[in-house]
């Protein structure tokens, strides 16, 4: 199983700003990370507390699912923005033939504390 420090690429660019302004660029990033390189499985999700929250999600879920990579795509202080962006990206991936395993946004967790992150976890 892949540990978080191996899975996350900390030097990867994490976008900020209004979610509608970064949506198109994030679709390109997701394509580059997953579909273009032949990913077999992927999840788009949200976490609170920045990379520490991503680490918890990795260790609680994605490591056991056999994911090998995770990228923090977007960071914001708005809980609403992260939830809206997560839903848009999941819907877009599902409609365009991506190997997405979660076809509905939201894992049912609490609001948590910022910074909030939208991420993609995937494996080849």
PDB file of C-alpha atoms in Angstrom:
ATOM      1  CA  UNK A   1       0.000   0.000   0.000  1.00  0.00           C
ATOM      2  CA  UNK A   2       1.204   3.485  -0.912  1.00  0.00           C
ATOM      3  CA  UNK A   3       1.836   5.902   1.957  1.00  0.00           C
ATOM      4  CA  UNK A   4       0.583   9.481   1.797  1.00  0.00           C
ATOM      5  CA  UNK A   5       3.989  11.121   1.334  1.00  0.00           C
ATOM      6  CA  UNK A   6       4.586   8.976  -1.747  1.00  0.00           C
ATOM      7  CA  UNK A   7       1.062   9.512  -3.109  1.00  0.00           C
ATOM      8  CA  UNK A   8       0.861  13.286  -2.774  1.00  0.00           C
ATOM      9  CA  UNK A   9       2.865  15.483  -5.075  1.00  0.00           C
ATOM     10  CA  UNK A  10       3.411  18.500  -2.864  1.00  0.00           C
ATOM     11  CA  UNK A  11       4.966  20.576  -5.641  1.00  0.00           C
ATOM     12  CA  UNK A  12       1.851  20.201  -7.809  1.00  0.00           C
ATOM     13  CA  UNK A  13       0.053  23.509  -8.269  1.00  0.00           C
ATOM     14  CA  UNK A  14      -3.025  23.923  -6.073  1.00  0.00           C
ATOM     15  CA  UNK A  15      -5.364  26.559  -7.487  1.00  0.00           C
ATOM     16  CA  UNK A  16      -7.201  29.203  -5.454  1.00  0.00           C
ATOM     17  CA  UNK A  17      -9.875  31.797  -6.180  1.00  0.00           C
ATOM     18  CA  UNK A  18     -13.540  31.603  -7.104  1.00  0.00           C
ATOM     19  CA  UNK A  19     -14.519  28.045  -8.018  1.00  0.00           C
ATOM     20  CA  UNK A  20     -16.104  29.108 -11.322  1.00  0.00           C
ATOM     21  CA  UNK A  21     -12.843  30.752 -12.388  1.00  0.00           C
ATOM     22  CA  UNK A  22     -10.738  27.608 -11.841  1.00  0.00           C
ATOM     23  CA  UNK A  23     -13.243  25.009 -13.078  1.00  0.00           C
ATOM     24  CA  UNK A  24     -11.954  24.774 -16.682  1.00  0.00           C
ATOM     25  CA  UNK A  25      -8.304  24.572 -15.645  1.00  0.00           C
ATOM     26  CA  UNK A  26      -9.107  21.861 -13.096  1.00  0.00           C
ATOM     27  CA  UNK A  27     -10.831  19.761 -15.754  1.00  0.00           C
ATOM     28  CA  UNK A  28      -7.570  19.907 -17.750  1.00  0.00           C
ATOM     29  CA  UNK A  29      -5.515  18.948 -14.681  1.00  0.00           C
ATOM     30  CA  UNK A  30      -7.786  16.007 -13.908  1.00  0.00           C
ATOM     31  CA  UNK A  31      -7.507  14.843 -17.516  1.00  0.00           C
ATOM     32  CA  UNK A  32      -3.694  15.051 -17.350  1.00  0.00           C
ATOM     33  CA  UNK A  33      -3.492  13.172 -14.043  1.00  0.00           C
ATOM     34  CA  UNK A  34      -6.026  10.454 -14.827  1.00  0.00           C
ATOM     35  CA  UNK A  35      -7.616   9.768 -18.194  1.00  0.00           C
ATOM     36  CA  UNK A  36      -4.652  10.748 -20.381  1.00  0.00           C
ATOM     37  CA  UNK A  37      -2.366   8.418 -18.412  1.00  0.00           C
ATOM     38  CA  UNK A  38      -4.820   5.516 -18.255  1.00  0.00           C
ATOM     39  CA  UNK A  39      -6.043   5.660 -14.651  1.00  0.00           C
ATOM     40  CA  UNK A  40      -8.215   2.680 -13.757  1.00  0.00           C
ATOM     41  CA  UNK A  41      -9.910   4.230 -10.717  1.00  0.00           C
ATOM     42  CA  UNK A  42     -10.380   7.735  -9.350  1.00  0.00           C
ATOM     43  CA  UNK A  43     -12.205   9.621  -6.616  1.00  0.00           C
ATOM     44  CA  UNK A  44     -12.834  13.344  -6.351  1.00  0.00           C
ATOM     45  CA  UNK A  45     -13.364  14.512  -2.797  1.00  0.00           C
ATOM     46  CA  UNK A  46     -13.096  17.311  -0.291  1.00  0.00           C
ATOM     47  CA  UNK A  47     -11.204  17.722   2.937  1.00  0.00           C
ATOM     48  CA  UNK A  48     -10.812  20.353   5.602  1.00  0.00           C
ATOM     49  CA  UNK A  49      -7.536  21.412   7.228  1.00  0.00           C
ATOM     50  CA  UNK A  50      -5.550  21.435   3.978  1.00  0.00           C
ATOM     51  CA  UNK A  51      -2.970  18.719   3.377  1.00  0.00           C
ATOM     52  CA  UNK A  52      -3.425  17.357   6.900  1.00  0.00           C
ATOM     53  CA  UNK A  53      -7.068  16.637   6.079  1.00  0.00           C
ATOM     54  CA  UNK A  54      -5.999  15.025   2.801  1.00  0.00           C
ATOM     55  CA  UNK A  55      -3.561  12.838   4.733  1.00  0.00           C
ATOM     56  CA  UNK A  56      -6.377  11.651   7.021  1.00  0.00           C
ATOM     57  CA  UNK A  57      -8.648  10.838   4.059  1.00  0.00           C
ATOM     58  CA  UNK A  58      -5.780   8.968   2.390  1.00  0.00           C
ATOM     59  CA  UNK A  59      -5.062   6.866   5.454  1.00  0.00           C
ATOM     60  CA  UNK A  60      -8.751   6.297   6.291  1.00  0.00           C
ATOM     61  CA  UNK A  61      -9.920   5.392   2.795  1.00  0.00           C
ATOM     62  CA  UNK A  62      -7.801   5.627  -0.330  1.00  0.00           C
ATOM     63  CA  UNK A  63      -4.762   3.651   0.782  1.00  0.00           C
ATOM     64  CA  UNK A  64      -6.975   0.649   1.539  1.00  0.00           C
ATOM     65  CA  UNK A  65      -8.735   1.037  -1.828  1.00  0.00           C
ATOM     66  CA  UNK A  66      -5.401   0.656  -3.605  1.00  0.00           C
ATOM     67  CA  UNK A  67      -5.086   4.230  -4.826  1.00  0.00           C
ATOM     68  CA  UNK A  68      -1.497   5.227  -5.583  1.00  0.00           C
ATOM     69  CA  UNK A  69      -1.687   8.996  -6.207  1.00  0.00           C
ATOM     70  CA  UNK A  70      -3.433  12.023  -4.747  1.00  0.00           C
ATOM     71  CA  UNK A  71      -3.382  15.633  -5.897  1.00  0.00           C
ATOM     72  CA  UNK A  72      -4.751  18.644  -4.021  1.00  0.00           C
ATOM     73  CA  UNK A  73      -6.421  20.530  -6.861  1.00  0.00           C
ATOM     74  CA  UNK A  74      -8.054  23.531  -5.218  1.00  0.00           C
ATOM     75  CA  UNK A  75      -7.856  25.322  -1.874  1.00  0.00           C
ATOM     76  CA  UNK A  76     -10.351  27.814  -0.455  1.00  0.00           C
ATOM     77  CA  UNK A  77     -11.673  29.272   2.778  1.00  0.00           C
ATOM     78  CA  UNK A  78     -15.258  28.734   1.549  1.00  0.00           C
ATOM     79  CA  UNK A  79     -17.048  25.527   2.488  1.00  0.00           C
ATOM     80  CA  UNK A  80     -19.686  26.345  -0.146  1.00  0.00           C
ATOM     81  CA  UNK A  81     -17.119  26.780  -2.948  1.00  0.00           C
ATOM     82  CA  UNK A  82     -15.434  23.447  -2.240  1.00  0.00           C
ATOM     83  CA  UNK A  83     -18.752  21.580  -2.189  1.00  0.00           C
ATOM     84  CA  UNK A  84     -19.987  23.209  -5.398  1.00  0.00           C
ATOM     85  CA  UNK A  85     -16.704  22.519  -7.197  1.00  0.00           C
ATOM     86  CA  UNK A  86     -16.592  18.903  -6.022  1.00  0.00           C
ATOM     87  CA  UNK A  87     -20.113  18.299  -7.375  1.00  0.00           C
ATOM     88  CA  UNK A  88     -19.332  19.981 -10.717  1.00  0.00           C
ATOM     89  CA  UNK A  89     -16.139  17.976 -11.241  1.00  0.00           C
ATOM     90  CA  UNK A  90     -17.710  14.628 -10.307  1.00  0.00           C
ATOM     91  CA  UNK A  91     -20.634  15.267 -12.637  1.00  0.00           C
ATOM     92  CA  UNK A  92     -18.328  16.317 -15.491  1.00  0.00           C
ATOM     93  CA  UNK A  93     -16.092  13.253 -15.059  1.00  0.00           C
ATOM     94  CA  UNK A  94     -19.071  10.889 -14.936  1.00  0.00           C
ATOM     95  CA  UNK A  95     -20.522  12.409 -18.127  1.00  0.00           C
ATOM     96  CA  UNK A  96     -17.199  12.202 -20.008  1.00  0.00           C
ATOM     97  CA  UNK A  97     -16.180   8.599 -19.449  1.00  0.00           C
ATOM     98  CA  UNK A  98     -13.679   9.007 -16.638  1.00  0.00           C
ATOM     99  CA  UNK A  99     -13.064   5.976 -14.387  1.00  0.00           C
ATOM    100  CA  UNK A 100     -14.683   7.743 -11.428  1.00  0.00           C
ATOM    101  CA  UNK A 101     -15.777   5.540  -8.559  1.00  0.00           C
ATOM    102  CA  UNK A 102     -17.828   8.173  -6.730  1.00  0.00           C
ATOM    103  CA  UNK A 103     -20.613   9.435  -8.940  1.00  0.00           C
ATOM    104  CA  UNK A 104     -22.282  11.488  -6.196  1.00  0.00           C
ATOM    105  CA  UNK A 105     -20.605  14.292  -4.268  1.00  0.00           C
ATOM    106  CA  UNK A 106     -20.430  14.423  -0.508  1.00  0.00           C
ATOM    107  CA  UNK A 107     -19.149  11.943   2.001  1.00  0.00           C
ATOM    108  CA  UNK A 108     -21.375  13.089   4.814  1.00  0.00           C
ATOM    109  CA  UNK A 109     -18.655  14.592   7.012  1.00  0.00           C
ATOM    110  CA  UNK A 110     -18.941  17.791   8.992  1.00  0.00           C
ATOM    111  CA  UNK A 111     -17.865  21.238   7.843  1.00  0.00           C
ATOM    112  CA  UNK A 112     -14.467  21.117   9.529  1.00  0.00           C
ATOM    113  CA  UNK A 113     -12.086  24.073   9.443  1.00  0.00           C
ATOM    114  CA  UNK A 114     -10.301  25.823   6.581  1.00  0.00           C
ATOM    115  CA  UNK A 115      -8.306  25.649   4.499  1.00  0.00           C
ATOM    116  CA  UNK A 116     -10.672  23.466   2.487  1.00  0.00           C
ATOM    117  CA  UNK A 117      -9.340  21.325  -0.344  1.00  0.00           C
ATOM    118  CA  UNK A 118     -10.789  19.594  -3.395  1.00  0.00           C
ATOM    119  CA  UNK A 119      -8.603  16.635  -4.354  1.00  0.00           C
ATOM    120  CA  UNK A 120      -8.390  13.738  -6.747  1.00  0.00           C
ATOM    121  CA  UNK A 121      -7.138  10.289  -5.695  1.00  0.00           C
ATOM    122  CA  UNK A 122      -6.379   7.766  -8.432  1.00  0.00           C
ATOM    123  CA  UNK A 123      -4.530   4.631  -9.488  1.00  0.00           C
ATOM    124  CA  UNK A 124      -3.223   3.236 -12.773  1.00  0.00           C
TER     125      UNK A 124
END
